[in-house]
């Protein structure tokens, strides 16, 4: 990227995304953040990466973590998290986001899950950074798929099968599914509470206790994830705003920037360039 993203207030902050045209379901990310603080956001994909320099502080599943240099970060899909610098010079990191279906297709293993979100592992973190770097700078589809397999093999020992949810947890999974199915509409607390037959405020308390975020925070996270997909397909930002239930393009730009640290238009240019 030439220069720095327009939305960052500090020139030391920068972020870049890249998609692989021949390997759908993969998103690469490289950033150096010193002053910016990411609001709660989510990814409908597994997020695996490593800290190259500095240290990051973030909230994940209701708990605060610090990931210093040489840490490996492994996040499960649909888990909201934050991000901010723990050190004066910020932190530099590389991430790859892999859609669950792709991970299953590549490995033949179902129900991936990571119990620990971060661990100090210098050797593995270096390997992950090198492989993500290789994916970013290689245009040969065959080489990309080989690097992807090597990358997955590197973090595979850290994963396990997803736990079986209790009946109470399944109840709120129905609400999350409803949010995914209706994110483009104007939803109310009463409407969401009816999905699980609870009074609105009791529902909201229980929902937050289960997911560690409010229904609105999750709805916005889903909308912004959908916006990324529409932008990747080349849809104009104004149309993306309408398609994701946001007020207008300005609303999309503000929300997208707060959560991803980059404007929708700049994100679209980065991920669609060939």
mmCIF file of C-alpha atoms in Angstrom:
data_model
loop_
_atom_site.group_PDB
_atom_site.id
_atom_site.type_symbol
_atom_site.label_atom_id
_atom_site.label_comp_id
_atom_site.label_asym_id
_atom_site.label_seq_id
_atom_site.Cartn_x
_atom_site.Cartn_y
_atom_site.Cartn_z
ATOM 1 C CA UNK A 1 0.000 0.000 0.000
ATOM 2 C CA UNK A 2 1.224 3.480 -0.872
ATOM 3 C CA UNK A 3 1.218 5.658 2.243
ATOM 4 C CA UNK A 4 -1.170 4.845 5.097
ATOM 5 C CA UNK A 5 -4.944 4.243 5.286
ATOM 6 C CA UNK A 6 -6.926 7.460 5.234
ATOM 7 C CA UNK A 7 -8.898 6.559 8.326
ATOM 8 C CA UNK A 8 -5.907 6.252 10.687
ATOM 9 C CA UNK A 9 -5.131 9.361 12.731
ATOM 10 C CA UNK A 10 -1.538 8.328 13.416
ATOM 11 C CA UNK A 11 0.874 7.831 10.535
ATOM 12 C CA UNK A 12 2.394 4.820 12.291
ATOM 13 C CA UNK A 13 -0.836 2.855 11.853
ATOM 14 C CA UNK A 14 -1.358 0.832 8.682
ATOM 15 C CA UNK A 15 -3.306 -2.236 7.572
ATOM 16 C CA UNK A 16 -3.558 -4.240 4.377
ATOM 17 C CA UNK A 17 -5.809 -7.057 3.160
ATOM 18 C CA UNK A 18 -5.376 -9.457 0.269
ATOM 19 C CA UNK A 19 -7.580 -12.189 -1.239
ATOM 20 C CA UNK A 20 -6.295 -15.059 -3.369
ATOM 21 C CA UNK A 21 -8.247 -15.200 -6.626
ATOM 22 C CA UNK A 22 -7.632 -18.917 -7.119
ATOM 23 C CA UNK A 23 -8.188 -19.934 -3.496
ATOM 24 C CA UNK A 24 -11.557 -18.585 -2.317
ATOM 25 C CA UNK A 25 -12.176 -18.656 1.402
ATOM 26 C CA UNK A 26 -8.774 -17.167 2.305
ATOM 27 C CA UNK A 27 -8.158 -13.600 3.485
ATOM 28 C CA UNK A 28 -4.648 -12.372 4.307
ATOM 29 C CA UNK A 29 -4.010 -9.434 6.633
ATOM 30 C CA UNK A 30 -0.865 -7.549 7.642
ATOM 31 C CA UNK A 31 -0.878 -4.560 9.990
ATOM 32 C CA UNK A 32 1.194 -2.358 12.256
ATOM 33 C CA UNK A 33 -0.966 -0.582 14.831
ATOM 34 C CA UNK A 34 0.375 1.928 17.341
ATOM 35 C CA UNK A 35 -2.477 4.206 18.346
ATOM 36 C CA UNK A 36 -5.658 2.777 16.880
ATOM 37 C CA UNK A 37 -8.058 0.813 19.109
ATOM 38 C CA UNK A 38 -10.346 -1.615 17.289
ATOM 39 C CA UNK A 39 -13.948 -1.782 18.448
ATOM 40 C CA UNK A 40 -15.588 -5.207 18.886
ATOM 41 C CA UNK A 41 -15.738 -7.015 15.553
ATOM 42 C CA UNK A 42 -15.910 -10.570 14.298
ATOM 43 C CA UNK A 43 -14.893 -12.770 11.399
ATOM 44 C CA UNK A 44 -16.979 -15.574 9.931
ATOM 45 C CA UNK A 45 -13.753 -17.521 9.641
ATOM 46 C CA UNK A 46 -10.962 -18.966 11.733
ATOM 47 C CA UNK A 47 -8.342 -16.289 12.406
ATOM 48 C CA UNK A 48 -4.770 -17.571 12.773
ATOM 49 C CA UNK A 49 -1.718 -15.375 13.020
ATOM 50 C CA UNK A 50 1.342 -14.286 14.923
ATOM 51 C CA UNK A 51 2.786 -11.184 16.561
ATOM 52 C CA UNK A 52 5.961 -10.076 14.750
ATOM 53 C CA UNK A 53 6.841 -7.160 17.045
ATOM 54 C CA UNK A 54 5.494 -5.360 20.104
ATOM 55 C CA UNK A 55 2.451 -6.599 21.991
ATOM 56 C CA UNK A 56 -1.328 -6.470 21.601
ATOM 57 C CA UNK A 57 -4.035 -6.246 24.244
ATOM 58 C CA UNK A 58 -7.483 -7.531 23.298
ATOM 59 C CA UNK A 59 -10.776 -8.795 24.723
ATOM 60 C CA UNK A 60 -12.014 -12.177 23.529
ATOM 61 C CA UNK A 61 -14.981 -14.121 24.922
ATOM 62 C CA UNK A 62 -15.252 -11.653 27.790
ATOM 63 C CA UNK A 63 -11.623 -11.976 28.943
ATOM 64 C CA UNK A 64 -8.675 -9.609 28.499
ATOM 65 C CA UNK A 65 -5.484 -11.025 26.932
ATOM 66 C CA UNK A 66 -2.033 -9.715 26.082
ATOM 67 C CA UNK A 67 -0.182 -11.263 23.141
ATOM 68 C CA UNK A 68 3.527 -10.301 23.124
ATOM 69 C CA UNK A 69 5.988 -10.750 20.271
ATOM 70 C CA UNK A 70 6.325 -14.368 19.094
ATOM 71 C CA UNK A 71 2.787 -15.193 20.233
ATOM 72 C CA UNK A 72 0.487 -17.329 18.102
ATOM 73 C CA UNK A 73 -3.144 -16.148 17.960
ATOM 74 C CA UNK A 74 -5.948 -18.589 17.121
ATOM 75 C CA UNK A 75 -9.527 -17.293 17.024
ATOM 76 C CA UNK A 76 -12.690 -19.242 16.316
ATOM 77 C CA UNK A 77 -15.340 -17.975 13.881
ATOM 78 C CA UNK A 78 -18.020 -15.543 15.031
ATOM 79 C CA UNK A 79 -16.235 -14.567 18.260
ATOM 80 C CA UNK A 80 -16.221 -10.811 18.830
ATOM 81 C CA UNK A 81 -12.918 -9.289 19.897
ATOM 82 C CA UNK A 82 -11.133 -5.966 20.262
ATOM 83 C CA UNK A 83 -7.509 -4.910 19.734
ATOM 84 C CA UNK A 84 -5.147 -2.183 20.938
ATOM 85 C CA UNK A 85 -1.450 -1.636 21.561
ATOM 86 C CA UNK A 86 0.055 -2.836 24.820
ATOM 87 C CA UNK A 87 3.482 -1.335 24.058
ATOM 88 C CA UNK A 88 4.455 2.236 23.178
ATOM 89 C CA UNK A 89 5.417 1.349 19.610
ATOM 90 C CA UNK A 90 2.317 -0.758 19.033
ATOM 91 C CA UNK A 91 2.351 -4.200 17.513
ATOM 92 C CA UNK A 92 2.987 -5.684 14.073
ATOM 93 C CA UNK A 93 1.224 -8.877 13.095
ATOM 94 C CA UNK A 94 0.141 -11.133 10.253
ATOM 95 C CA UNK A 95 -3.158 -13.030 10.096
ATOM 96 C CA UNK A 96 -4.900 -15.450 7.781
ATOM 97 C CA UNK A 97 -8.674 -15.890 7.899
ATOM 98 C CA UNK A 98 -9.901 -19.285 6.705
ATOM 99 C CA UNK A 99 -13.551 -20.111 6.156
ATOM 100 C CA UNK A 100 -14.560 -23.326 7.973
ATOM 101 C CA UNK A 101 -15.683 -25.103 4.786
ATOM 102 C CA UNK A 102 -12.291 -24.486 3.166
ATOM 103 C CA UNK A 103 -10.447 -25.741 6.248
ATOM 104 C CA UNK A 104 -12.534 -28.925 6.178
ATOM 105 C CA UNK A 105 -12.029 -29.344 2.436
ATOM 106 C CA UNK A 106 -8.263 -28.966 2.644
ATOM 107 C CA UNK A 107 -7.780 -31.275 5.628
ATOM 108 C CA UNK A 108 -10.727 -33.672 5.553
ATOM 109 C CA UNK A 109 -11.187 -32.907 9.269
ATOM 110 C CA UNK A 110 -14.485 -31.569 10.598
ATOM 111 C CA UNK A 111 -15.373 -29.502 13.668
ATOM 112 C CA UNK A 112 -12.200 -27.512 14.135
ATOM 113 C CA UNK A 113 -11.932 -25.544 17.377
ATOM 114 C CA UNK A 114 -9.259 -23.670 19.323
ATOM 115 C CA UNK A 115 -9.476 -23.694 23.117
ATOM 116 C CA UNK A 116 -6.673 -21.170 23.675
ATOM 117 C CA UNK A 117 -6.716 -17.831 21.892
ATOM 118 C CA UNK A 118 -3.008 -17.057 22.374
ATOM 119 C CA UNK A 119 0.188 -18.861 23.317
ATOM 120 C CA UNK A 120 3.865 -17.911 23.372
ATOM 121 C CA UNK A 121 5.530 -20.100 20.735
ATOM 122 C CA UNK A 122 8.510 -18.410 18.992
ATOM 123 C CA UNK A 123 9.229 -21.185 16.520
ATOM 124 C CA UNK A 124 5.636 -21.719 15.424
ATOM 125 C CA UNK A 125 4.916 -17.986 15.275
ATOM 126 C CA UNK A 126 7.893 -17.476 12.960
ATOM 127 C CA UNK A 127 6.749 -20.320 10.726
ATOM 128 C CA UNK A 128 3.219 -18.898 10.539
ATOM 129 C CA UNK A 129 4.510 -15.430 9.631
ATOM 130 C CA UNK A 130 6.786 -16.827 6.929
ATOM 131 C CA UNK A 131 4.006 -18.918 5.385
ATOM 132 C CA UNK A 132 1.494 -16.039 5.410
ATOM 133 C CA UNK A 133 4.166 -13.833 3.823
ATOM 134 C CA UNK A 134 4.738 -16.507 1.187
ATOM 135 C CA UNK A 135 1.025 -16.733 0.401
ATOM 136 C CA UNK A 136 0.837 -12.950 0.063
ATOM 137 C CA UNK A 137 3.742 -12.733 -2.396
ATOM 138 C CA UNK A 138 3.028 -15.807 -4.519
ATOM 139 C CA UNK A 139 0.670 -15.664 -7.505
ATOM 140 C CA UNK A 140 1.067 -19.288 -8.637
ATOM 141 C CA UNK A 141 -2.184 -21.063 -7.587
ATOM 142 C CA UNK A 142 -0.399 -24.402 -7.149
ATOM 143 C CA UNK A 143 2.212 -22.809 -4.918
ATOM 144 C CA UNK A 144 -0.507 -21.015 -2.959
ATOM 145 C CA UNK A 145 -2.326 -24.257 -2.229
ATOM 146 C CA UNK A 146 0.895 -25.924 -1.156
ATOM 147 C CA UNK A 147 1.734 -23.051 1.176
ATOM 148 C CA UNK A 148 -1.815 -23.127 2.550
ATOM 149 C CA UNK A 149 -1.477 -26.811 3.410
ATOM 150 C CA UNK A 150 1.885 -26.159 5.083
ATOM 151 C CA UNK A 151 0.328 -23.312 7.063
ATOM 152 C CA UNK A 152 -2.586 -25.461 8.227
ATOM 153 C CA UNK A 153 -0.208 -28.269 9.210
ATOM 154 C CA UNK A 154 1.729 -25.743 11.294
ATOM 155 C CA UNK A 155 -1.218 -24.731 13.467
ATOM 156 C CA UNK A 156 -3.169 -28.016 13.310
ATOM 157 C CA UNK A 157 -1.610 -29.383 16.537
ATOM 158 C CA UNK A 158 -3.155 -26.434 18.417
ATOM 159 C CA UNK A 159 -6.740 -27.301 17.411
ATOM 160 C CA UNK A 160 -9.310 -29.763 18.664
ATOM 161 C CA UNK A 161 -12.860 -30.770 17.788
ATOM 162 C CA UNK A 162 -15.585 -28.289 18.665
ATOM 163 C CA UNK A 163 -17.317 -28.997 21.978
ATOM 164 C CA UNK A 164 -20.895 -30.174 22.065
ATOM 165 C CA UNK A 165 -23.095 -27.285 23.180
ATOM 166 C CA UNK A 166 -25.536 -27.699 26.040
ATOM 167 C CA UNK A 167 -29.233 -27.279 25.377
ATOM 168 C CA UNK A 168 -29.260 -23.787 26.855
ATOM 169 C CA UNK A 169 -26.485 -22.719 24.534
ATOM 170 C CA UNK A 170 -28.359 -24.107 21.517
ATOM 171 C CA UNK A 171 -31.253 -21.856 22.448
ATOM 172 C CA UNK A 172 -29.212 -18.733 21.834
ATOM 173 C CA UNK A 173 -27.570 -20.209 18.751
ATOM 174 C CA UNK A 174 -31.045 -19.918 17.209
ATOM 175 C CA UNK A 175 -30.925 -16.168 17.814
ATOM 176 C CA UNK A 176 -27.507 -15.909 16.199
ATOM 177 C CA UNK A 177 -28.833 -17.834 13.196
ATOM 178 C CA UNK A 178 -31.790 -15.450 13.056
ATOM 179 C CA UNK A 179 -29.410 -12.477 13.028
ATOM 180 C CA UNK A 180 -27.483 -14.028 10.162
ATOM 181 C CA UNK A 181 -30.689 -14.606 8.215
ATOM 182 C CA UNK A 182 -32.178 -11.145 8.841
ATOM 183 C CA UNK A 183 -29.198 -8.778 9.168
ATOM 184 C CA UNK A 184 -30.474 -6.672 6.245
ATOM 185 C CA UNK A 185 -33.659 -5.746 8.144
ATOM 186 C CA UNK A 186 -34.340 -3.341 10.993
ATOM 187 C CA UNK A 187 -34.552 -5.696 13.978
ATOM 188 C CA UNK A 188 -35.979 -4.965 17.432
ATOM 189 C CA UNK A 189 -35.204 -6.403 20.827
ATOM 190 C CA UNK A 190 -38.807 -7.639 21.103
ATOM 191 C CA UNK A 191 -38.487 -9.504 17.816
ATOM 192 C CA UNK A 192 -35.264 -11.219 18.833
ATOM 193 C CA UNK A 193 -36.603 -12.126 22.266
ATOM 194 C CA UNK A 194 -39.585 -13.828 20.635
ATOM 195 C CA UNK A 195 -37.227 -16.263 18.890
ATOM 196 C CA UNK A 196 -36.486 -17.864 22.265
ATOM 197 C CA UNK A 197 -39.762 -16.922 24.000
ATOM 198 C CA UNK A 198 -38.224 -14.634 26.625
ATOM 199 C CA UNK A 199 -39.075 -11.131 27.794
ATOM 200 C CA UNK A 200 -36.895 -8.554 25.992
ATOM 201 C CA UNK A 201 -34.688 -7.415 28.856
ATOM 202 C CA UNK A 202 -34.273 -10.888 30.300
ATOM 203 C CA UNK A 203 -33.347 -12.084 26.822
ATOM 204 C CA UNK A 204 -30.760 -9.322 26.416
ATOM 205 C CA UNK A 205 -29.128 -10.143 29.745
ATOM 206 C CA UNK A 206 -28.962 -13.849 28.929
ATOM 207 C CA UNK A 207 -27.731 -13.198 25.404
ATOM 208 C CA UNK A 208 -24.867 -11.052 26.675
ATOM 209 C CA UNK A 209 -24.018 -13.588 29.367
ATOM 210 C CA UNK A 210 -23.733 -16.254 26.661
ATOM 211 C CA UNK A 211 -21.951 -14.316 23.891
ATOM 212 C CA UNK A 212 -20.287 -11.523 25.954
ATOM 213 C CA UNK A 213 -21.770 -8.897 23.592
ATOM 214 C CA UNK A 214 -25.189 -7.316 23.123
ATOM 215 C CA UNK A 215 -27.513 -8.402 20.290
ATOM 216 C CA UNK A 216 -26.869 -5.074 18.552
ATOM 217 C CA UNK A 217 -23.099 -5.521 18.711
ATOM 218 C CA UNK A 218 -23.406 -8.954 17.154
ATOM 219 C CA UNK A 219 -25.823 -7.666 14.503
ATOM 220 C CA UNK A 220 -23.378 -4.906 13.537
ATOM 221 C CA UNK A 221 -20.513 -7.377 13.414
ATOM 222 C CA UNK A 222 -22.511 -9.621 11.068
ATOM 223 C CA UNK A 223 -23.486 -6.663 8.891
ATOM 224 C CA UNK A 224 -19.877 -5.547 8.585
ATOM 225 C CA UNK A 225 -18.700 -9.053 7.746
ATOM 226 C CA UNK A 226 -21.368 -9.224 5.033
ATOM 227 C CA UNK A 227 -20.234 -5.818 3.820
ATOM 228 C CA UNK A 228 -16.722 -7.196 3.331
ATOM 229 C CA UNK A 229 -18.117 -9.982 1.171
ATOM 230 C CA UNK A 230 -20.173 -7.573 -0.969
ATOM 231 C CA UNK A 231 -17.208 -5.222 -1.378
ATOM 232 C CA UNK A 232 -15.055 -8.150 -2.472
ATOM 233 C CA UNK A 233 -17.639 -8.903 -5.157
ATOM 234 C CA UNK A 234 -17.251 -5.330 -6.460
ATOM 235 C CA UNK A 235 -20.568 -3.919 -5.254
ATOM 236 C CA UNK A 236 -20.432 -0.092 -4.837
ATOM 237 C CA UNK A 237 -20.232 1.085 -1.240
ATOM 238 C CA UNK A 238 -23.620 2.841 -1.380
ATOM 239 C CA UNK A 239 -25.292 -0.384 -2.508
ATOM 240 C CA UNK A 240 -23.419 -2.355 0.149
ATOM 241 C CA UNK A 241 -24.829 -0.039 2.811
ATOM 242 C CA UNK A 242 -28.379 -0.644 1.591
ATOM 243 C CA UNK A 243 -27.832 -4.402 1.273
ATOM 244 C CA UNK A 244 -26.570 -4.732 4.839
ATOM 245 C CA UNK A 245 -29.301 -2.737 6.574
ATOM 246 C CA UNK A 246 -27.193 0.355 7.262
ATOM 247 C CA UNK A 247 -28.552 3.874 6.930
ATOM 248 C CA UNK A 248 -26.311 5.073 4.095
ATOM 249 C CA UNK A 249 -22.753 5.009 2.784
ATOM 250 C CA UNK A 250 -21.557 7.342 5.544
ATOM 251 C CA UNK A 251 -22.918 4.958 8.160
ATOM 252 C CA UNK A 252 -21.133 2.069 6.440
ATOM 253 C CA UNK A 253 -17.858 3.998 6.295
ATOM 254 C CA UNK A 254 -17.945 4.959 9.972
ATOM 255 C CA UNK A 255 -18.883 1.482 11.181
ATOM 256 C CA UNK A 256 -16.509 -0.353 8.840
ATOM 257 C CA UNK A 257 -13.583 1.885 9.777
ATOM 258 C CA UNK A 258 -14.193 1.528 13.518
ATOM 259 C CA UNK A 259 -14.148 -2.246 13.287
ATOM 260 C CA UNK A 260 -11.547 -2.975 10.623
ATOM 261 C CA UNK A 261 -9.325 0.092 10.685
ATOM 262 C CA UNK A 262 -9.769 0.795 6.982
ATOM 263 C CA UNK A 263 -12.441 2.477 4.845
ATOM 264 C CA UNK A 264 -14.734 0.299 2.701
ATOM 265 C CA UNK A 265 -13.482 1.866 -0.529
ATOM 266 C CA UNK A 266 -9.826 1.322 0.337
ATOM 267 C CA UNK A 267 -10.561 -2.233 1.493
ATOM 268 C CA UNK A 268 -12.305 -2.934 -1.816
ATOM 269 C CA UNK A 269 -9.328 -1.630 -3.808
ATOM 270 C CA UNK A 270 -6.911 -3.796 -1.856
ATOM 271 C CA UNK A 271 -8.785 -7.076 -2.100
ATOM 272 C CA UNK A 272 -9.866 -6.746 -5.741
ATOM 273 C CA UNK A 273 -6.544 -5.607 -7.216
ATOM 274 C CA UNK A 274 -4.803 -8.138 -9.420
#
